[in-house]
PDB file of C-alpha atoms in Angstrom:
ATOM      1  CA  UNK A  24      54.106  58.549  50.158  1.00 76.00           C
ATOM      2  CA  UNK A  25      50.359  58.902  48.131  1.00 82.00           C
ATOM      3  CA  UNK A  26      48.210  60.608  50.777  1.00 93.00           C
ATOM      4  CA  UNK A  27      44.494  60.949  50.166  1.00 96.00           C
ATOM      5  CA  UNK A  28      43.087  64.352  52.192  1.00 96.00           C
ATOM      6  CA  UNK A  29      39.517  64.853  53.546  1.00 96.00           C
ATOM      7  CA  UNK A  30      38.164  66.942  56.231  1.00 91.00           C
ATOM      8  CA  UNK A  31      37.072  64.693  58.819  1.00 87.00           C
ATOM      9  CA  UNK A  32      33.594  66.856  59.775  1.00 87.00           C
ATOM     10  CA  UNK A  33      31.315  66.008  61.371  1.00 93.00           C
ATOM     11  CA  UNK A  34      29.231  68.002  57.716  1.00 96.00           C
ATOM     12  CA  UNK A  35      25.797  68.250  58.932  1.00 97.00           C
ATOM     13  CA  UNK A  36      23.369  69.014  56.440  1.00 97.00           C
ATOM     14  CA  UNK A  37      18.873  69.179  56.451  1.00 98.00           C
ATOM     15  CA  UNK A  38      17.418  66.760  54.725  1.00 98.00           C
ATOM     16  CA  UNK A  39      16.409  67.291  51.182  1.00 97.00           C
ATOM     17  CA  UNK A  40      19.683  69.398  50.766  1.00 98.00           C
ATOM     18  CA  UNK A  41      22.592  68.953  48.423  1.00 98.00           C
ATOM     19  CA  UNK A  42      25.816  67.730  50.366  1.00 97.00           C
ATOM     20  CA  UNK A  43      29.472  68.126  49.026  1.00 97.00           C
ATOM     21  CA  UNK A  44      32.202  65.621  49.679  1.00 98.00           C
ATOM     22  CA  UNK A  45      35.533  66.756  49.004  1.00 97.00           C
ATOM     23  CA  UNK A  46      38.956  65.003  48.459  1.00 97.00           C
ATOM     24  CA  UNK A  47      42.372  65.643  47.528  1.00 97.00           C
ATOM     25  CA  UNK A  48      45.039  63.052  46.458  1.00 97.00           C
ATOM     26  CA  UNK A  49      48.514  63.289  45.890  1.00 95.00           C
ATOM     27  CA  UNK A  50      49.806  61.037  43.263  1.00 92.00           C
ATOM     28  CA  UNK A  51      49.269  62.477  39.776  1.00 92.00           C
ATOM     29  CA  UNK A  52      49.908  58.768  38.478  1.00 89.00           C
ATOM     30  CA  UNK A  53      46.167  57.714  40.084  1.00 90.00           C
ATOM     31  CA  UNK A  54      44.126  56.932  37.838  1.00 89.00           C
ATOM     32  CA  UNK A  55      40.974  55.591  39.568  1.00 89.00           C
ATOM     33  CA  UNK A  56      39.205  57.223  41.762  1.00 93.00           C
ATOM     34  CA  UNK A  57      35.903  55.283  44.204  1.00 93.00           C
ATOM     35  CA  UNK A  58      33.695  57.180  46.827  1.00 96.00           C
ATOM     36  CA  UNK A  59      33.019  54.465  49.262  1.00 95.00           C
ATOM     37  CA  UNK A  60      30.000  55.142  52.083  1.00 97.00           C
ATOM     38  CA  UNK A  61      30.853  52.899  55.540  1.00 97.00           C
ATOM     39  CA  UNK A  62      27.846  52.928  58.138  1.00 96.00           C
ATOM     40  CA  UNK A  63      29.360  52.476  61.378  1.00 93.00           C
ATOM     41  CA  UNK A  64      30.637  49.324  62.330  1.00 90.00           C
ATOM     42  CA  UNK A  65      30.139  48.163  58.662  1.00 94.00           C
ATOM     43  CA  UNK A  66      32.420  47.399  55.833  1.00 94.00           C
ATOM     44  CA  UNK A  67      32.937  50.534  52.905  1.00 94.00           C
ATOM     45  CA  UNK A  68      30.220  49.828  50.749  1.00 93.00           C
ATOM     46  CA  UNK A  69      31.162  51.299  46.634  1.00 91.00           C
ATOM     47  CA  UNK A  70      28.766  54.505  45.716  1.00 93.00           C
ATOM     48  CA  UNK A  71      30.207  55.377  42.994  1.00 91.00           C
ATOM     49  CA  UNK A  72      33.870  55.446  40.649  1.00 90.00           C
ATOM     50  CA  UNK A  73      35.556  57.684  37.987  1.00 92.00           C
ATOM     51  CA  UNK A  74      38.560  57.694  36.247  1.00 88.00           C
ATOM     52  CA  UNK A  75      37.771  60.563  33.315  1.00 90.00           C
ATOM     53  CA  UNK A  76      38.028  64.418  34.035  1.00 94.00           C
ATOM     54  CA  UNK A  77      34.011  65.783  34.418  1.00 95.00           C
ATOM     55  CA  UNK A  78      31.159  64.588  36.172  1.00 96.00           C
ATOM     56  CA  UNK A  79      29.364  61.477  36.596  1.00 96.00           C
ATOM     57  CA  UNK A  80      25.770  61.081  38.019  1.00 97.00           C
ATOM     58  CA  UNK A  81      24.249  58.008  39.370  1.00 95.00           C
ATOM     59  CA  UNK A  82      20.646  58.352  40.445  1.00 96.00           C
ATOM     60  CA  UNK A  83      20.695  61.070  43.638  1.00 97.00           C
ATOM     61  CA  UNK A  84      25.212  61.234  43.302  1.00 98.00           C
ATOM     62  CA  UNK A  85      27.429  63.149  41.362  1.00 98.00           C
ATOM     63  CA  UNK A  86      31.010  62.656  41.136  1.00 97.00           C
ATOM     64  CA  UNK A  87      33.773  65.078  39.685  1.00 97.00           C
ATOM     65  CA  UNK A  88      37.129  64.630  38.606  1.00 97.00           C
ATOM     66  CA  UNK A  89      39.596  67.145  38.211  1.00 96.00           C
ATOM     67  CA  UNK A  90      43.225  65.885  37.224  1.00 95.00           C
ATOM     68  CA  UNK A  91      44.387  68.889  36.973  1.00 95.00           C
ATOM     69  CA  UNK A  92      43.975  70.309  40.929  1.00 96.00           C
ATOM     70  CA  UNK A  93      44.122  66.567  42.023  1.00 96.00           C
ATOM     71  CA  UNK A  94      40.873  67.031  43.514  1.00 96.00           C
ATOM     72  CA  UNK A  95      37.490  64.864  43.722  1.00 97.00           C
ATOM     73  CA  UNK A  96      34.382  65.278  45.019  1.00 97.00           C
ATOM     74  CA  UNK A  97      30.739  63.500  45.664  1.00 98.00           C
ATOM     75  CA  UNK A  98      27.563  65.284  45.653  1.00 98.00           C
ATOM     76  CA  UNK A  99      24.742  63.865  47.497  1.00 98.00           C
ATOM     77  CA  UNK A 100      21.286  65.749  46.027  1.00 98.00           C
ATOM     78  CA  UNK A 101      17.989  65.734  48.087  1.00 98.00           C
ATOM     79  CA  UNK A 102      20.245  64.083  51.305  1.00 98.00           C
ATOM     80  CA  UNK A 103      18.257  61.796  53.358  1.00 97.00           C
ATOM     81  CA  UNK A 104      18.890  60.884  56.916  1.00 97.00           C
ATOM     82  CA  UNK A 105      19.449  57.215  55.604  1.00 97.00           C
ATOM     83  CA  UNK A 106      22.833  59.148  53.899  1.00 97.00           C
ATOM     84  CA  UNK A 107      24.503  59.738  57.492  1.00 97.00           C
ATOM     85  CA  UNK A 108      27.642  57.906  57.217  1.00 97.00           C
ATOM     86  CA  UNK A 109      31.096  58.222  56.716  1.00 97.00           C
ATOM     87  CA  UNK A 110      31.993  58.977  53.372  1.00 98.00           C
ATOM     88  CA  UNK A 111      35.550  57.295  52.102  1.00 97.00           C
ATOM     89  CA  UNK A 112      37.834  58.467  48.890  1.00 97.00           C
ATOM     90  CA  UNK A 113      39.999  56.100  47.519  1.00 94.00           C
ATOM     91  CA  UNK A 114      42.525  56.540  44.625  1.00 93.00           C
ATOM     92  CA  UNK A 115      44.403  53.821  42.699  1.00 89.00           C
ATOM     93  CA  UNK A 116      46.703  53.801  39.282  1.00 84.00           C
ATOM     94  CA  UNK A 117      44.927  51.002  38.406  1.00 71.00           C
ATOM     95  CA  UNK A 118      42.473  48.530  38.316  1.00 60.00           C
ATOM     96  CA  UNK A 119      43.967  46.156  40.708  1.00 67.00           C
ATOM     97  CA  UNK A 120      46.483  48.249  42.261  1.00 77.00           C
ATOM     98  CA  UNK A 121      45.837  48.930  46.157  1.00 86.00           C
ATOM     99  CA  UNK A 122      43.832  51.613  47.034  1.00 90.00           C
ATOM    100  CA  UNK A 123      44.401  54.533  48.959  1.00 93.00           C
ATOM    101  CA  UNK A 124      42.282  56.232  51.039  1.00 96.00           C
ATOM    102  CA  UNK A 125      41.460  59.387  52.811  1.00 97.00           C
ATOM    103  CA  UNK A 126      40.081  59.142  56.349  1.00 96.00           C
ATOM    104  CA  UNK A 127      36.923  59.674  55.516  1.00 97.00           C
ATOM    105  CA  UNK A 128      34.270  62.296  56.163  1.00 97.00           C
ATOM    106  CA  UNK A 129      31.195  61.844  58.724  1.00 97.00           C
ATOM    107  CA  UNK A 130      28.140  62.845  57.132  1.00 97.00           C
ATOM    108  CA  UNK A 131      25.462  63.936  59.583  1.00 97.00           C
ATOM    109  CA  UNK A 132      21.825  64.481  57.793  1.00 97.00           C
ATOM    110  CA  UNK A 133      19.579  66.530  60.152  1.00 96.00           C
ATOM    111  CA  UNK A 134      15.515  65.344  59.273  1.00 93.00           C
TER     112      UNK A 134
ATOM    113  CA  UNK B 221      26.144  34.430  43.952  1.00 61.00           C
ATOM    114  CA  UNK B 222      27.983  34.900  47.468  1.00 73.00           C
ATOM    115  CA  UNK B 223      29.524  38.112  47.482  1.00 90.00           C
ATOM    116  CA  UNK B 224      32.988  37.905  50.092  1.00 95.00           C
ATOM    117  CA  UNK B 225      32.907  36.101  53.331  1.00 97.00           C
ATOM    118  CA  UNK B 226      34.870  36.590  56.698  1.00 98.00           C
ATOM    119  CA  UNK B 227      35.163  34.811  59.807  1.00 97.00           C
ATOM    120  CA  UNK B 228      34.912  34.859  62.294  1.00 97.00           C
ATOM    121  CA  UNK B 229      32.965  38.026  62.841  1.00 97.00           C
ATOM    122  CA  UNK B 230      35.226  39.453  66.169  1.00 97.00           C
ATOM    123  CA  UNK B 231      37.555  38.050  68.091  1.00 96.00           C
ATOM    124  CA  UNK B 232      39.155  38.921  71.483  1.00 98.00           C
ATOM    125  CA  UNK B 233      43.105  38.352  71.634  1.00 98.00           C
ATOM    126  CA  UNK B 234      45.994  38.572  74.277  1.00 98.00           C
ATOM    127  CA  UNK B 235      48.994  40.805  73.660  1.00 98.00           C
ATOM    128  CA  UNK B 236      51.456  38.586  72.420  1.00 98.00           C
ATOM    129  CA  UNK B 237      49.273  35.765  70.834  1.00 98.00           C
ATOM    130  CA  UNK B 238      48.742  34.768  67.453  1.00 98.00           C
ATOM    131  CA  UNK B 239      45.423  35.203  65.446  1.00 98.00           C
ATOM    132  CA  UNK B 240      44.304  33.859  62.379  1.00 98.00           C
ATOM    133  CA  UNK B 241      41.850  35.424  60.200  1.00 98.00           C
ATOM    134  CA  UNK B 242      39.909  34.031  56.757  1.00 98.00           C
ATOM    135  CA  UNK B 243      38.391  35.460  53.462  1.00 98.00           C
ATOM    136  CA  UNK B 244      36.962  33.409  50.397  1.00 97.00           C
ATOM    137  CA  UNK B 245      36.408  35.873  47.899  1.00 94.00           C
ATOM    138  CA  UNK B 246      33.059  36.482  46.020  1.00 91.00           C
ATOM    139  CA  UNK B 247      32.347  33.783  43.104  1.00 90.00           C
ATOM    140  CA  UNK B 248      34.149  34.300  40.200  1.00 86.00           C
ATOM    141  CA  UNK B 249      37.181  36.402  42.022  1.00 89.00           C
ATOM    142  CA  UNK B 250      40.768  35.315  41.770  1.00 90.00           C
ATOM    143  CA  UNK B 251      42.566  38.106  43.894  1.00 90.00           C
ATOM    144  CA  UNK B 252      42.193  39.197  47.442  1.00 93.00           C
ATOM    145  CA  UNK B 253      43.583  42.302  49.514  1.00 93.00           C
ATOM    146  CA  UNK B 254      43.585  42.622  52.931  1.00 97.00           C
ATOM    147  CA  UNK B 255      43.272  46.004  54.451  1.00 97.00           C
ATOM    148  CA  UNK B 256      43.378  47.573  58.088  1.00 98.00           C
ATOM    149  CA  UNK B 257      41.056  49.880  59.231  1.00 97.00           C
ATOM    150  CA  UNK B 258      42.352  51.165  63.108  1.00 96.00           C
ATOM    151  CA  UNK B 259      38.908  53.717  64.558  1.00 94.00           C
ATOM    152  CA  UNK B 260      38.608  56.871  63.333  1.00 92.00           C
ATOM    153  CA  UNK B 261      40.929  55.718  59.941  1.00 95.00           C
ATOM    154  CA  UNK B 262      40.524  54.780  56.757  1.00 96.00           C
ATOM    155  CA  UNK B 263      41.410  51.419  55.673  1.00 96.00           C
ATOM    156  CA  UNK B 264      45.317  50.865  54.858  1.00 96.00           C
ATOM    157  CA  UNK B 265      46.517  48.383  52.471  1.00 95.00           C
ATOM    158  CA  UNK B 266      48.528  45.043  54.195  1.00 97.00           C
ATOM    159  CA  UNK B 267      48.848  42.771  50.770  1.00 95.00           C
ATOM    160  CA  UNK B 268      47.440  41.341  47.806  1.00 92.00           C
ATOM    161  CA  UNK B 269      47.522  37.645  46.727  1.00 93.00           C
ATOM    162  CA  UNK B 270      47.227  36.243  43.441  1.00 89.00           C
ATOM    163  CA  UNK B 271      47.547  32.782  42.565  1.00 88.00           C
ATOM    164  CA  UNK B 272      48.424  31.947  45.355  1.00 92.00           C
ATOM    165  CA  UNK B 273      51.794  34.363  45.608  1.00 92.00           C
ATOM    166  CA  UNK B 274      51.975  37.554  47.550  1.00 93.00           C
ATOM    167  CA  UNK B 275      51.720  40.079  44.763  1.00 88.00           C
ATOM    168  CA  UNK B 276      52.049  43.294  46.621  1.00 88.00           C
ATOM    169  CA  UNK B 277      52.382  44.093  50.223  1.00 94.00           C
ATOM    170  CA  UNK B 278      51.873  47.290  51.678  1.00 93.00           C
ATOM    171  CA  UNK B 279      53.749  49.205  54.814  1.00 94.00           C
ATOM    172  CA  UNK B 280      53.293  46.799  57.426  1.00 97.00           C
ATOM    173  CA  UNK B 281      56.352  44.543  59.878  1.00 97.00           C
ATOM    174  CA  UNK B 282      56.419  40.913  58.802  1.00 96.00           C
ATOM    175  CA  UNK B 283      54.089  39.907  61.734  1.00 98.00           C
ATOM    176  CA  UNK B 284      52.036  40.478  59.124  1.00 98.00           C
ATOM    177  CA  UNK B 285      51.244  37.049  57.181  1.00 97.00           C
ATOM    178  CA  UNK B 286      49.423  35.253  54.780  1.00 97.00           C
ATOM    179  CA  UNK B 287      48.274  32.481  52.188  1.00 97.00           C
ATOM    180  CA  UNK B 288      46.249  31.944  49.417  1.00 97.00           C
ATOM    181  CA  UNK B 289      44.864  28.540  48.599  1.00 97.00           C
ATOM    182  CA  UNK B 290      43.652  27.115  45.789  1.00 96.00           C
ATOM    183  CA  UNK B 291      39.939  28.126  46.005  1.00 95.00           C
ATOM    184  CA  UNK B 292      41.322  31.648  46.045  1.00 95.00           C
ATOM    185  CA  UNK B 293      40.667  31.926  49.878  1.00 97.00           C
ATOM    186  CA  UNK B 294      42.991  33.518  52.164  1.00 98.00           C
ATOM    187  CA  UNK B 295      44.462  33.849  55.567  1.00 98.00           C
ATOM    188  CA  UNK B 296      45.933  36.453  57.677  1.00 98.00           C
ATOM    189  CA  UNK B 297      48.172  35.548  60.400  1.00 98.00           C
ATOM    190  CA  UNK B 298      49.339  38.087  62.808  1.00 98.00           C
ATOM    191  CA  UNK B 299      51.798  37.030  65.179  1.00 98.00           C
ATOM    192  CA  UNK B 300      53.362  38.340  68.579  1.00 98.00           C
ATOM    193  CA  UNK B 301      49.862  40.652  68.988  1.00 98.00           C
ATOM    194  CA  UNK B 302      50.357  44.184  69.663  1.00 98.00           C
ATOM    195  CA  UNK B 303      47.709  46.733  71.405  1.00 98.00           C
ATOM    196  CA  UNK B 304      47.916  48.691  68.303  1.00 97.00           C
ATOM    197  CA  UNK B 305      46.337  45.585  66.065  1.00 98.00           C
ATOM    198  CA  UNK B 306      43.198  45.990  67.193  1.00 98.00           C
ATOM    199  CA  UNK B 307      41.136  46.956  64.177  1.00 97.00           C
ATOM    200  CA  UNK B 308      38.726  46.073  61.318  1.00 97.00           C
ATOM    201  CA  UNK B 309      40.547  43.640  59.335  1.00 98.00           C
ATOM    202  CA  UNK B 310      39.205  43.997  55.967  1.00 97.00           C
ATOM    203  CA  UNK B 311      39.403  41.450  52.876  1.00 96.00           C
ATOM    204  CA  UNK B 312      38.477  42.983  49.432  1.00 93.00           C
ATOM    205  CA  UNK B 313      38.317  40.577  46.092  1.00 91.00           C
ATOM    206  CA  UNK B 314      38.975  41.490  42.486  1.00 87.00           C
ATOM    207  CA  UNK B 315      39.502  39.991  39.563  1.00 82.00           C
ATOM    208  CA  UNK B 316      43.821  39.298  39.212  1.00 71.00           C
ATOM    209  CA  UNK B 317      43.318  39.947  35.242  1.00 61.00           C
ATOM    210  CA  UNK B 318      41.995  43.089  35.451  1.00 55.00           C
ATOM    211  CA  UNK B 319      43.738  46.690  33.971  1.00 52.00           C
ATOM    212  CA  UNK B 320      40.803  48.816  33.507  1.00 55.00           C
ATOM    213  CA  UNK B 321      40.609  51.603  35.938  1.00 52.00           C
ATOM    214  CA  UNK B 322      37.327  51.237  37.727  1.00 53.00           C
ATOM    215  CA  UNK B 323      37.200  47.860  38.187  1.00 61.00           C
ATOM    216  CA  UNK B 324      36.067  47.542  41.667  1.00 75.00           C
ATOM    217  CA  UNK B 325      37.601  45.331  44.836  1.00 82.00           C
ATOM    218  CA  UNK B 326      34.575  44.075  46.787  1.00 86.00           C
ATOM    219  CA  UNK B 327      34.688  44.170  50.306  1.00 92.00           C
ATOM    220  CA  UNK B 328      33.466  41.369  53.214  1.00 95.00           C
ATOM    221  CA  UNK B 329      31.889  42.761  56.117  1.00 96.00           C
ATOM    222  CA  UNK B 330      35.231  42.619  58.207  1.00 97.00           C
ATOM    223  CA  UNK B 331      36.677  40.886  61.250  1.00 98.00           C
ATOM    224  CA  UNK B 332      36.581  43.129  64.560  1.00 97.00           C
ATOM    225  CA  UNK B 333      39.995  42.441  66.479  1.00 98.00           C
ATOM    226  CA  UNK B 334      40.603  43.476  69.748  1.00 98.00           C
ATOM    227  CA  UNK B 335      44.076  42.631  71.318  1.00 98.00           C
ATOM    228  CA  UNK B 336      43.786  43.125  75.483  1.00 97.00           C
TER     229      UNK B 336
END
């Protein structure tokens, strides 16, 4: 069974702060990996995706990949209340395999 | 260029009836997934069409139906409704030719079901 693992917070951050998403997968065959940001009521809308070991920035987010532990994360820099949201992983082996995700994690930002 | 569509928007159902829900992908798109997403959950995987076959199907009872036409567009059909249906009912497209991880599955804004 490939299980994607976040903590579910509530991770309340200020405003203008750096917040860190974490997420930890167990299939070592994934090889795509998608933070996906849901407002409530809302469908997941993509942030961001990686599928090499490292770090990838886009604009205020930052993800990393590390094969190795299994283990992804976002990072949100200067957070803005407009950010508060729940925050989904997903993990596939390919590009049109299904994804998995994690349950998400609520993202409170405190102005 | 219209991204993915869903309808209708909610809809209110009676244990043990039938619903019927709809997705036309976004322009271009060949391939759509349908997902579940029960409160408090991320969204799990029901099954994938592409042209017009049932390509994969995830861990759901054969209540659990659907089509693809032509135009790409899909169904969901969930019979004999259960309490436990109620849910966002997702429909992601993608392109069926793709391999390259990354490639992203584009979500429509989602069908709220509630089963009384």
């Amino acid at each position: 069974q490939k299980e994607v693992e976040q903590n579910s917070g509530p991770l309340s951050v200020p405003e203008g702060a750096i917040a860190s998403l974490n997420c930890t997968y167990s299939d070592r065959g994934s090889q795509s990996f998608f933070w996906y940001r849901q407002y409530s009521g809302k469908s997941p809308e993509l942030i961001m995706f990686i599928y090499s070991n490292g770090d990838k920035e886009d604009g205020r987010f930052t993800a990393q990949l590390n094969k190795a532990s299994q283990y992804v994360s976002l990072l949100i820099r200067d957070s803005q209340p407009s950010d508060s949201a729940t925050y989904l992983c997903a993990v596939s082996n390919s590009g049109n395999t299904p994804l998995v995700f994690g349950k998400g994690t609520r993202l409170s930002v405190i102005a | 260029d219209a991204g993915v569509t869903q309808s209708p928007t909610h809809l209110i159902k009676t244990r043990g009836q039938q619903v019927t829900l709809r997705c036309s992908p976004k322009s271009g798109h060949d391939t759509v997934s349908w997902y579940q997403q029960a409160l408090g959950q991320g969204p799990q995987f029901i099954f994938q069409y592409y042209e017009e076959e049932e390509r994969q199907r995830g861990n759901f009872p054969d209540r659990f139906s659907g089509h693809q036409f032509p135009n790409y567009s899909s169904e969901l059909n969930v019979n004999a409704l259960l309490l436990g249906d109620s849910a966002l009912y997702l429909c992601a497209s993608s392109l069926g030719g793709q391999l390259d991880p990354g490639d992203e599955q584009y979500f429509g804004p989602g069908t709220r079901l509630t089963v009384t």
